[in-house]
């Protein structure tokens, strides 16, 4: 288990209020790797950090339909021009 990688993922998410997808792209890993590290490994390594990250990810999950809608709106505004 690469503890440093897991901690780096967690710190990045907390500092940047980042999504799993954004974290994966910044670090060059797959979304699955980041998700598994955060959900399974982080809780065993540092439970306090895990709960901070979990709160951010739950908030991101609740807002994802808003981000998707805005992205689609911007796409069609560009096509209209």
PDB file of N, CA and C in Angstrom:
ATOM      1  N   UNK A   1       0.846  -1.185   0.000  1.00  0.00           N
ATOM      2  CA  UNK A   1       0.000   0.000   0.000  1.00  0.00           C
ATOM      3  C   UNK A   1       0.891   1.248   0.000  1.00  0.00           C
ATOM      4  N   UNK A   2       0.586   2.158  -0.874  1.00  0.00           N
ATOM      5  CA  UNK A   2       1.348   3.393  -0.988  1.00  0.00           C
ATOM      6  C   UNK A   2       0.663   4.482  -0.153  1.00  0.00           C
ATOM      7  N   UNK A   3       1.044   4.568   1.125  1.00  0.00           N
ATOM      8  CA  UNK A   3       0.399   5.496   2.055  1.00  0.00           C
ATOM      9  C   UNK A   3       0.588   6.956   1.644  1.00  0.00           C
ATOM     10  N   UNK A   4       1.774   7.273   1.145  1.00  0.00           N
ATOM     11  CA  UNK A   4       2.045   8.657   0.742  1.00  0.00           C
ATOM     12  C   UNK A   4       1.106   9.109  -0.370  1.00  0.00           C
ATOM     13  N   UNK A   5       0.864   8.220  -1.331  1.00  0.00           N
ATOM     14  CA  UNK A   5      -0.041   8.542  -2.439  1.00  0.00           C
ATOM     15  C   UNK A   5      -1.451   8.812  -1.920  1.00  0.00           C
ATOM     16  N   UNK A   6      -1.908   7.973  -1.025  1.00  0.00           N
ATOM     17  CA  UNK A   6      -3.255   8.117  -0.471  1.00  0.00           C
ATOM     18  C   UNK A   6      -3.378   9.443   0.279  1.00  0.00           C
ATOM     19  N   UNK A   7      -2.387   9.760   1.087  1.00  0.00           N
ATOM     20  CA  UNK A   7      -2.380  11.022   1.838  1.00  0.00           C
ATOM     21  C   UNK A   7      -2.309  12.213   0.887  1.00  0.00           C
ATOM     22  N   UNK A   8      -1.523  12.099  -0.168  1.00  0.00           N
ATOM     23  CA  UNK A   8      -1.430  13.181  -1.167  1.00  0.00           C
ATOM     24  C   UNK A   8      -2.783  13.425  -1.829  1.00  0.00           C
ATOM     25  N   UNK A   9      -3.468  12.341  -2.198  1.00  0.00           N
ATOM     26  CA  UNK A   9      -4.804  12.466  -2.781  1.00  0.00           C
ATOM     27  C   UNK A   9      -5.735  13.203  -1.818  1.00  0.00           C
ATOM     28  N   UNK A  10      -5.735  12.770  -0.575  1.00  0.00           N
ATOM     29  CA  UNK A  10      -6.633  13.345   0.424  1.00  0.00           C
ATOM     30  C   UNK A  10      -6.342  14.825   0.645  1.00  0.00           C
ATOM     31  N   UNK A  11      -5.076  15.156   0.789  1.00  0.00           N
ATOM     32  CA  UNK A  11      -4.711  16.565   1.011  1.00  0.00           C
ATOM     33  C   UNK A  11      -5.100  17.427  -0.179  1.00  0.00           C
ATOM     34  N   UNK A  12      -4.913  16.922  -1.381  1.00  0.00           N
ATOM     35  CA  UNK A  12      -5.283  17.684  -2.575  1.00  0.00           C
ATOM     36  C   UNK A  12      -6.792  17.934  -2.608  1.00  0.00           C
ATOM     37  N   UNK A  13      -7.565  16.910  -2.307  1.00  0.00           N
ATOM     38  CA  UNK A  13      -9.022  17.060  -2.304  1.00  0.00           C
ATOM     39  C   UNK A  13      -9.450  18.097  -1.280  1.00  0.00           C
ATOM     40  N   UNK A  14      -8.865  18.058  -0.096  1.00  0.00           N
ATOM     41  CA  UNK A  14      -9.228  18.999   0.967  1.00  0.00           C
ATOM     42  C   UNK A  14      -8.804  20.424   0.601  1.00  0.00           C
ATOM     43  N   UNK A  15      -7.580  20.596   0.145  1.00  0.00           N
ATOM     44  CA  UNK A  15      -7.065  21.933  -0.157  1.00  0.00           C
ATOM     45  C   UNK A  15      -7.772  22.595  -1.335  1.00  0.00           C
ATOM     46  N   UNK A  16      -8.208  21.790  -2.313  1.00  0.00           N
ATOM     47  CA  UNK A  16      -8.776  22.348  -3.535  1.00  0.00           C
ATOM     48  C   UNK A  16     -10.263  22.081  -3.701  1.00  0.00           C
ATOM     49  N   UNK A  17     -10.863  21.446  -2.702  1.00  0.00           N
ATOM     50  CA  UNK A  17     -12.277  21.076  -2.795  1.00  0.00           C
ATOM     51  C   UNK A  17     -12.525  20.317  -4.109  1.00  0.00           C
ATOM     52  N   UNK A  18     -11.596  19.428  -4.416  1.00  0.00           N
ATOM     53  CA  UNK A  18     -11.552  18.769  -5.716  1.00  0.00           C
ATOM     54  C   UNK A  18     -12.441  17.532  -5.775  1.00  0.00           C
ATOM     55  N   UNK A  19     -12.779  17.158  -6.995  1.00  0.00           N
ATOM     56  CA  UNK A  19     -13.532  15.941  -7.247  1.00  0.00           C
ATOM     57  C   UNK A  19     -12.550  14.785  -7.453  1.00  0.00           C
ATOM     58  N   UNK A  20     -13.082  13.577  -7.475  1.00  0.00           N
ATOM     59  CA  UNK A  20     -12.273  12.400  -7.761  1.00  0.00           C
ATOM     60  C   UNK A  20     -11.660  12.533  -9.159  1.00  0.00           C
ATOM     61  N   UNK A  21     -12.470  12.958 -10.118  1.00  0.00           N
ATOM     62  CA  UNK A  21     -12.010  13.091 -11.505  1.00  0.00           C
ATOM     63  C   UNK A  21     -10.861  14.103 -11.613  1.00  0.00           C
ATOM     64  N   UNK A  22     -10.995  15.246 -10.976  1.00  0.00           N
ATOM     65  CA  UNK A  22      -9.960  16.279 -11.014  1.00  0.00           C
ATOM     66  C   UNK A  22      -8.685  15.778 -10.346  1.00  0.00           C
ATOM     67  N   UNK A  23      -8.818  15.110  -9.214  1.00  0.00           N
ATOM     68  CA  UNK A  23      -7.671  14.576  -8.493  1.00  0.00           C
ATOM     69  C   UNK A  23      -6.941  13.545  -9.348  1.00  0.00           C
ATOM     70  N   UNK A  24      -7.698  12.683 -10.001  1.00  0.00           N
ATOM     71  CA  UNK A  24      -7.101  11.656 -10.862  1.00  0.00           C
ATOM     72  C   UNK A  24      -6.318  12.288 -12.009  1.00  0.00           C
ATOM     73  N   UNK A  25      -6.877  13.317 -12.613  1.00  0.00           N
ATOM     74  CA  UNK A  25      -6.190  13.944 -13.747  1.00  0.00           C
ATOM     75  C   UNK A  25      -4.930  14.687 -13.300  1.00  0.00           C
ATOM     76  N   UNK A  26      -4.961  15.329 -12.150  1.00  0.00           N
ATOM     77  CA  UNK A  26      -3.797  16.060 -11.652  1.00  0.00           C
ATOM     78  C   UNK A  26      -2.641  15.107 -11.331  1.00  0.00           C
ATOM     79  N   UNK A  27      -2.962  13.975 -10.705  1.00  0.00           N
ATOM     80  CA  UNK A  27      -1.920  13.042 -10.284  1.00  0.00           C
ATOM     81  C   UNK A  27      -1.574  11.995 -11.348  1.00  0.00           C
ATOM     82  N   UNK A  28      -2.375  11.914 -12.399  1.00  0.00           N
ATOM     83  CA  UNK A  28      -2.083  10.968 -13.466  1.00  0.00           C
ATOM     84  C   UNK A  28      -2.475   9.535 -13.156  1.00  0.00           C
ATOM     85  N   UNK A  29      -3.485   9.357 -12.327  1.00  0.00           N
ATOM     86  CA  UNK A  29      -4.006   8.030 -12.003  1.00  0.00           C
ATOM     87  C   UNK A  29      -5.430   7.922 -12.514  1.00  0.00           C
ATOM     88  N   UNK A  30      -5.959   6.701 -12.520  1.00  0.00           N
ATOM     89  CA  UNK A  30      -7.341   6.511 -12.947  1.00  0.00           C
ATOM     90  C   UNK A  30      -8.289   6.930 -11.821  1.00  0.00           C
ATOM     91  N   UNK A  31      -9.522   7.206 -12.209  1.00  0.00           N
ATOM     92  CA  UNK A  31     -10.538   7.557 -11.210  1.00  0.00           C
ATOM     93  C   UNK A  31     -10.742   6.396 -10.245  1.00  0.00           C
ATOM     94  N   UNK A  32     -10.667   5.190 -10.749  1.00  0.00           N
ATOM     95  CA  UNK A  32     -10.851   4.004  -9.912  1.00  0.00           C
ATOM     96  C   UNK A  32      -9.773   3.906  -8.836  1.00  0.00           C
ATOM     97  N   UNK A  33      -8.549   4.192  -9.204  1.00  0.00           N
ATOM     98  CA  UNK A  33      -7.442   4.142  -8.244  1.00  0.00           C
ATOM     99  C   UNK A  33      -7.647   5.170  -7.147  1.00  0.00           C
ATOM    100  N   UNK A  34      -7.969   6.393  -7.530  1.00  0.00           N
ATOM    101  CA  UNK A  34      -8.181   7.455  -6.545  1.00  0.00           C
ATOM    102  C   UNK A  34      -9.360   7.092  -5.640  1.00  0.00           C
ATOM    103  N   UNK A  35     -10.434   6.640  -6.233  1.00  0.00           N
ATOM    104  CA  UNK A  35     -11.626   6.296  -5.461  1.00  0.00           C
ATOM    105  C   UNK A  35     -11.332   5.169  -4.473  1.00  0.00           C
ATOM    106  N   UNK A  36     -10.681   4.116  -4.928  1.00  0.00           N
ATOM    107  CA  UNK A  36     -10.351   2.997  -4.039  1.00  0.00           C
ATOM    108  C   UNK A  36      -9.407   3.422  -2.923  1.00  0.00           C
ATOM    109  N   UNK A  37      -8.422   4.237  -3.253  1.00  0.00           N
ATOM    110  CA  UNK A  37      -7.496   4.710  -2.228  1.00  0.00           C
ATOM    111  C   UNK A  37      -8.222   5.532  -1.167  1.00  0.00           C
ATOM    112  N   UNK A  38      -9.102   6.407  -1.609  1.00  0.00           N
ATOM    113  CA  UNK A  38      -9.819   7.270  -0.668  1.00  0.00           C
ATOM    114  C   UNK A  38     -10.834   6.474   0.150  1.00  0.00           C
ATOM    115  N   UNK A  39     -11.623   5.642  -0.497  1.00  0.00           N
ATOM    116  CA  UNK A  39     -12.708   4.941   0.190  1.00  0.00           C
ATOM    117  C   UNK A  39     -12.232   3.786   1.067  1.00  0.00           C
ATOM    118  N   UNK A  40     -11.223   3.057   0.628  1.00  0.00           N
ATOM    119  CA  UNK A  40     -10.817   1.853   1.353  1.00  0.00           C
ATOM    120  C   UNK A  40      -9.554   2.042   2.188  1.00  0.00           C
ATOM    121  N   UNK A  41      -8.557   2.662   1.617  1.00  0.00           N
ATOM    122  CA  UNK A  41      -7.257   2.729   2.284  1.00  0.00           C
ATOM    123  C   UNK A  41      -7.139   3.888   3.260  1.00  0.00           C
ATOM    124  N   UNK A  42      -7.702   5.037   2.901  1.00  0.00           N
ATOM    125  CA  UNK A  42      -7.544   6.225   3.743  1.00  0.00           C
ATOM    126  C   UNK A  42      -8.152   6.034   5.122  1.00  0.00           C
ATOM    127  N   UNK A  43      -9.287   5.362   5.195  1.00  0.00           N
ATOM    128  CA  UNK A  43      -9.949   5.154   6.489  1.00  0.00           C
ATOM    129  C   UNK A  43      -9.045   4.371   7.445  1.00  0.00           C
ATOM    130  N   UNK A  44      -8.281   3.423   6.911  1.00  0.00           N
ATOM    131  CA  UNK A  44      -7.362   2.630   7.728  1.00  0.00           C
ATOM    132  C   UNK A  44      -6.113   3.414   8.111  1.00  0.00           C
ATOM    133  N   UNK A  45      -5.697   4.317   7.228  1.00  0.00           N
ATOM    134  CA  UNK A  45      -4.473   5.082   7.463  1.00  0.00           C
ATOM    135  C   UNK A  45      -4.718   6.252   8.411  1.00  0.00           C
ATOM    136  N   UNK A  46      -5.762   7.042   8.129  1.00  0.00           N
ATOM    137  CA  UNK A  46      -6.027   8.254   8.909  1.00  0.00           C
ATOM    138  C   UNK A  46      -7.531   8.528   8.873  1.00  0.00           C
ATOM    139  N   UNK A  47      -8.221   8.136   9.911  1.00  0.00           N
ATOM    140  CA  UNK A  47      -9.684   8.248   9.904  1.00  0.00           C
ATOM    141  C   UNK A  47     -10.161   9.703   9.952  1.00  0.00           C
ATOM    142  N   UNK A  48      -9.433  10.577  10.624  1.00  0.00           N
ATOM    143  CA  UNK A  48      -9.836  11.989  10.664  1.00  0.00           C
ATOM    144  C   UNK A  48      -9.778  12.607   9.273  1.00  0.00           C
ATOM    145  N   UNK A  49      -8.723  12.333   8.560  1.00  0.00           N
ATOM    146  CA  UNK A  49      -8.572  12.826   7.197  1.00  0.00           C
ATOM    147  C   UNK A  49      -9.652  12.238   6.302  1.00  0.00           C
ATOM    148  N   UNK A  50      -9.959  10.974   6.499  1.00  0.00           N
ATOM    149  CA  UNK A  50     -10.998  10.295   5.729  1.00  0.00           C
ATOM    150  C   UNK A  50     -12.338  11.012   5.852  1.00  0.00           C
ATOM    151  N   UNK A  51     -12.721  11.372   7.076  1.00  0.00           N
ATOM    152  CA  UNK A  51     -14.019  12.024   7.263  1.00  0.00           C
ATOM    153  C   UNK A  51     -14.060  13.433   6.677  1.00  0.00           C
ATOM    154  N   UNK A  52     -12.931  14.122   6.667  1.00  0.00           N
ATOM    155  CA  UNK A  52     -12.874  15.436   6.018  1.00  0.00           C
ATOM    156  C   UNK A  52     -13.080  15.290   4.506  1.00  0.00           C
ATOM    157  N   UNK A  53     -12.385  14.318   3.933  1.00  0.00           N
ATOM    158  CA  UNK A  53     -12.496  14.072   2.481  1.00  0.00           C
ATOM    159  C   UNK A  53     -13.896  13.599   2.144  1.00  0.00           C
ATOM    160  N   UNK A  54     -14.440  12.727   2.962  1.00  0.00           N
ATOM    161  CA  UNK A  54     -15.773  12.181   2.710  1.00  0.00           C
ATOM    162  C   UNK A  54     -16.819  13.297   2.662  1.00  0.00           C
ATOM    163  N   UNK A  55     -16.692  14.268   3.544  1.00  0.00           N
ATOM    164  CA  UNK A  55     -17.634  15.398   3.573  1.00  0.00           C
ATOM    165  C   UNK A  55     -17.554  16.197   2.264  1.00  0.00           C
ATOM    166  N   UNK A  56     -16.353  16.445   1.788  1.00  0.00           N
ATOM    167  CA  UNK A  56     -16.168  17.184   0.529  1.00  0.00           C
ATOM    168  C   UNK A  56     -16.733  16.394  -0.643  1.00  0.00           C
ATOM    169  N   UNK A  57     -16.449  15.097  -0.686  1.00  0.00           N
ATOM    170  CA  UNK A  57     -16.926  14.268  -1.796  1.00  0.00           C
ATOM    171  C   UNK A  57     -18.444  14.130  -1.794  1.00  0.00           C
ATOM    172  N   UNK A  58     -19.047  14.076  -0.609  1.00  0.00           N
ATOM    173  CA  UNK A  58     -20.518  14.037  -0.544  1.00  0.00           C
ATOM    174  C   UNK A  58     -21.107  15.329  -1.079  1.00  0.00           C
ATOM    175  N   UNK A  59     -20.499  16.443  -0.744  1.00  0.00           N
ATOM    176  CA  UNK A  59     -20.952  17.731  -1.255  1.00  0.00           C
ATOM    177  C   UNK A  59     -20.801  17.786  -2.777  1.00  0.00           C
ATOM    178  N   UNK A  60     -19.664  17.318  -3.292  1.00  0.00           N
ATOM    179  CA  UNK A  60     -19.452  17.280  -4.738  1.00  0.00           C
ATOM    180  C   UNK A  60     -20.491  16.401  -5.419  1.00  0.00           C
ATOM    181  N   UNK A  61     -20.823  15.276  -4.798  1.00  0.00           N
ATOM    182  CA  UNK A  61     -21.816  14.363  -5.359  1.00  0.00           C
ATOM    183  C   UNK A  61     -23.183  15.044  -5.453  1.00  0.00           C
ATOM    184  N   UNK A  62     -23.529  15.818  -4.428  1.00  0.00           N
ATOM    185  CA  UNK A  62     -24.816  16.520  -4.423  1.00  0.00           C
ATOM    186  C   UNK A  62     -24.869  17.622  -5.481  1.00  0.00           C
ATOM    187  N   UNK A  63     -23.725  18.174  -5.835  1.00  0.00           N
ATOM    188  CA  UNK A  63     -23.673  19.280  -6.792  1.00  0.00           C
ATOM    189  C   UNK A  63     -23.400  18.842  -8.224  1.00  0.00           C
ATOM    190  N   UNK A  64     -23.138  17.566  -8.461  1.00  0.00           N
ATOM    191  CA  UNK A  64     -22.690  17.163  -9.797  1.00  0.00           C
ATOM    192  C   UNK A  64     -23.729  17.401 -10.878  1.00  0.00           C
ATOM    193  N   UNK A  65     -25.011  17.300 -10.558  1.00  0.00           N
ATOM    194  CA  UNK A  65     -26.029  17.560 -11.571  1.00  0.00           C
ATOM    195  C   UNK A  65     -26.039  19.038 -11.972  1.00  0.00           C
ATOM    196  N   UNK A  66     -25.661  19.900 -11.051  1.00  0.00           N
ATOM    197  CA  UNK A  66     -25.580  21.327 -11.373  1.00  0.00           C
ATOM    198  C   UNK A  66     -24.405  21.612 -12.306  1.00  0.00           C
ATOM    199  N   UNK A  67     -23.253  20.982 -12.020  1.00  0.00           N
ATOM    200  CA  UNK A  67     -22.080  21.168 -12.865  1.00  0.00           C
ATOM    201  C   UNK A  67     -22.329  20.633 -14.271  1.00  0.00           C
ATOM    202  N   UNK A  68     -22.965  19.475 -14.339  1.00  0.00           N
ATOM    203  CA  UNK A  68     -23.263  18.872 -15.640  1.00  0.00           C
ATOM    204  C   UNK A  68     -24.207  19.733 -16.449  1.00  0.00           C
ATOM    205  N   UNK A  69     -25.221  20.276 -15.788  1.00  0.00           N
ATOM    206  CA  UNK A  69     -26.178  21.146 -16.473  1.00  0.00           C
ATOM    207  C   UNK A  69     -25.523  22.411 -16.991  1.00  0.00           C
ATOM    208  N   UNK A  70     -24.642  22.991 -16.199  1.00  0.00           N
ATOM    209  CA  UNK A  70     -23.940  24.202 -16.617  1.00  0.00           C
ATOM    210  C   UNK A  70     -22.998  23.907 -17.780  1.00  0.00           C
ATOM    211  N   UNK A  71     -22.347  22.771 -17.718  1.00  0.00           N
ATOM    212  CA  UNK A  71     -21.438  22.377 -18.797  1.00  0.00           C
ATOM    213  C   UNK A  71     -22.200  22.212 -20.109  1.00  0.00           C
ATOM    214  N   UNK A  72     -23.336  21.579 -20.045  1.00  0.00           N
ATOM    215  CA  UNK A  72     -24.161  21.385 -21.245  1.00  0.00           C
ATOM    216  C   UNK A  72     -24.654  22.723 -21.783  1.00  0.00           C
ATOM    217  N   UNK A  73     -25.059  23.608 -20.891  1.00  0.00           N
ATOM    218  CA  UNK A  73     -25.533  24.934 -21.288  1.00  0.00           C
ATOM    219  C   UNK A  73     -24.430  25.699 -22.014  1.00  0.00           C
ATOM    220  N   UNK A  74     -23.213  25.652 -21.464  1.00  0.00           N
ATOM    221  CA  UNK A  74     -22.085  26.346 -22.089  1.00  0.00           C
ATOM    222  C   UNK A  74     -21.763  25.748 -23.462  1.00  0.00           C
ATOM    223  N   UNK A  75     -21.868  24.438 -23.573  1.00  0.00           N
ATOM    224  CA  UNK A  75     -21.588  23.765 -24.839  1.00  0.00           C
ATOM    225  C   UNK A  75     -22.534  24.270 -25.924  1.00  0.00           C
ATOM    226  N   UNK A  76     -23.823  24.334 -25.622  1.00  0.00           N
ATOM    227  CA  UNK A  76     -24.786  24.756 -26.618  1.00  0.00           C
ATOM    228  C   UNK A  76     -24.757  26.240 -26.905  1.00  0.00           C
ATOM    229  N   UNK A  77     -24.319  27.040 -25.917  1.00  0.00           N
ATOM    230  CA  UNK A  77     -24.119  28.463 -26.186  1.00  0.00           C
ATOM    231  C   UNK A  77     -22.978  28.674 -27.193  1.00  0.00           C
ATOM    232  N   UNK A  78     -21.929  27.874 -27.068  1.00  0.00           N
ATOM    233  CA  UNK A  78     -20.814  27.980 -28.019  1.00  0.00           C
ATOM    234  C   UNK A  78     -21.242  27.532 -29.417  1.00  0.00           C
ATOM    235  N   UNK A  79     -22.036  26.486 -29.484  1.00  0.00           N
ATOM    236  CA  UNK A  79     -22.494  25.990 -30.780  1.00  0.00           C
ATOM    237  C   UNK A  79     -23.420  26.989 -31.475  1.00  0.00           C
ATOM    238  N   UNK A  80     -24.158  27.746 -30.696  1.00  0.00           N
ATOM    239  CA  UNK A  80     -25.098  28.727 -31.237  1.00  0.00           C
ATOM    240  C   UNK A  80     -24.384  29.877 -31.935  1.00  0.00           C
ATOM    241  N   UNK A  81     -23.194  30.213 -31.444  1.00  0.00           N
ATOM    242  CA  UNK A  81     -22.447  31.360 -31.986  1.00  0.00           C
ATOM    243  C   UNK A  81     -21.844  31.095 -33.296  1.00  0.00           C
TER     244      UNK A  81
END
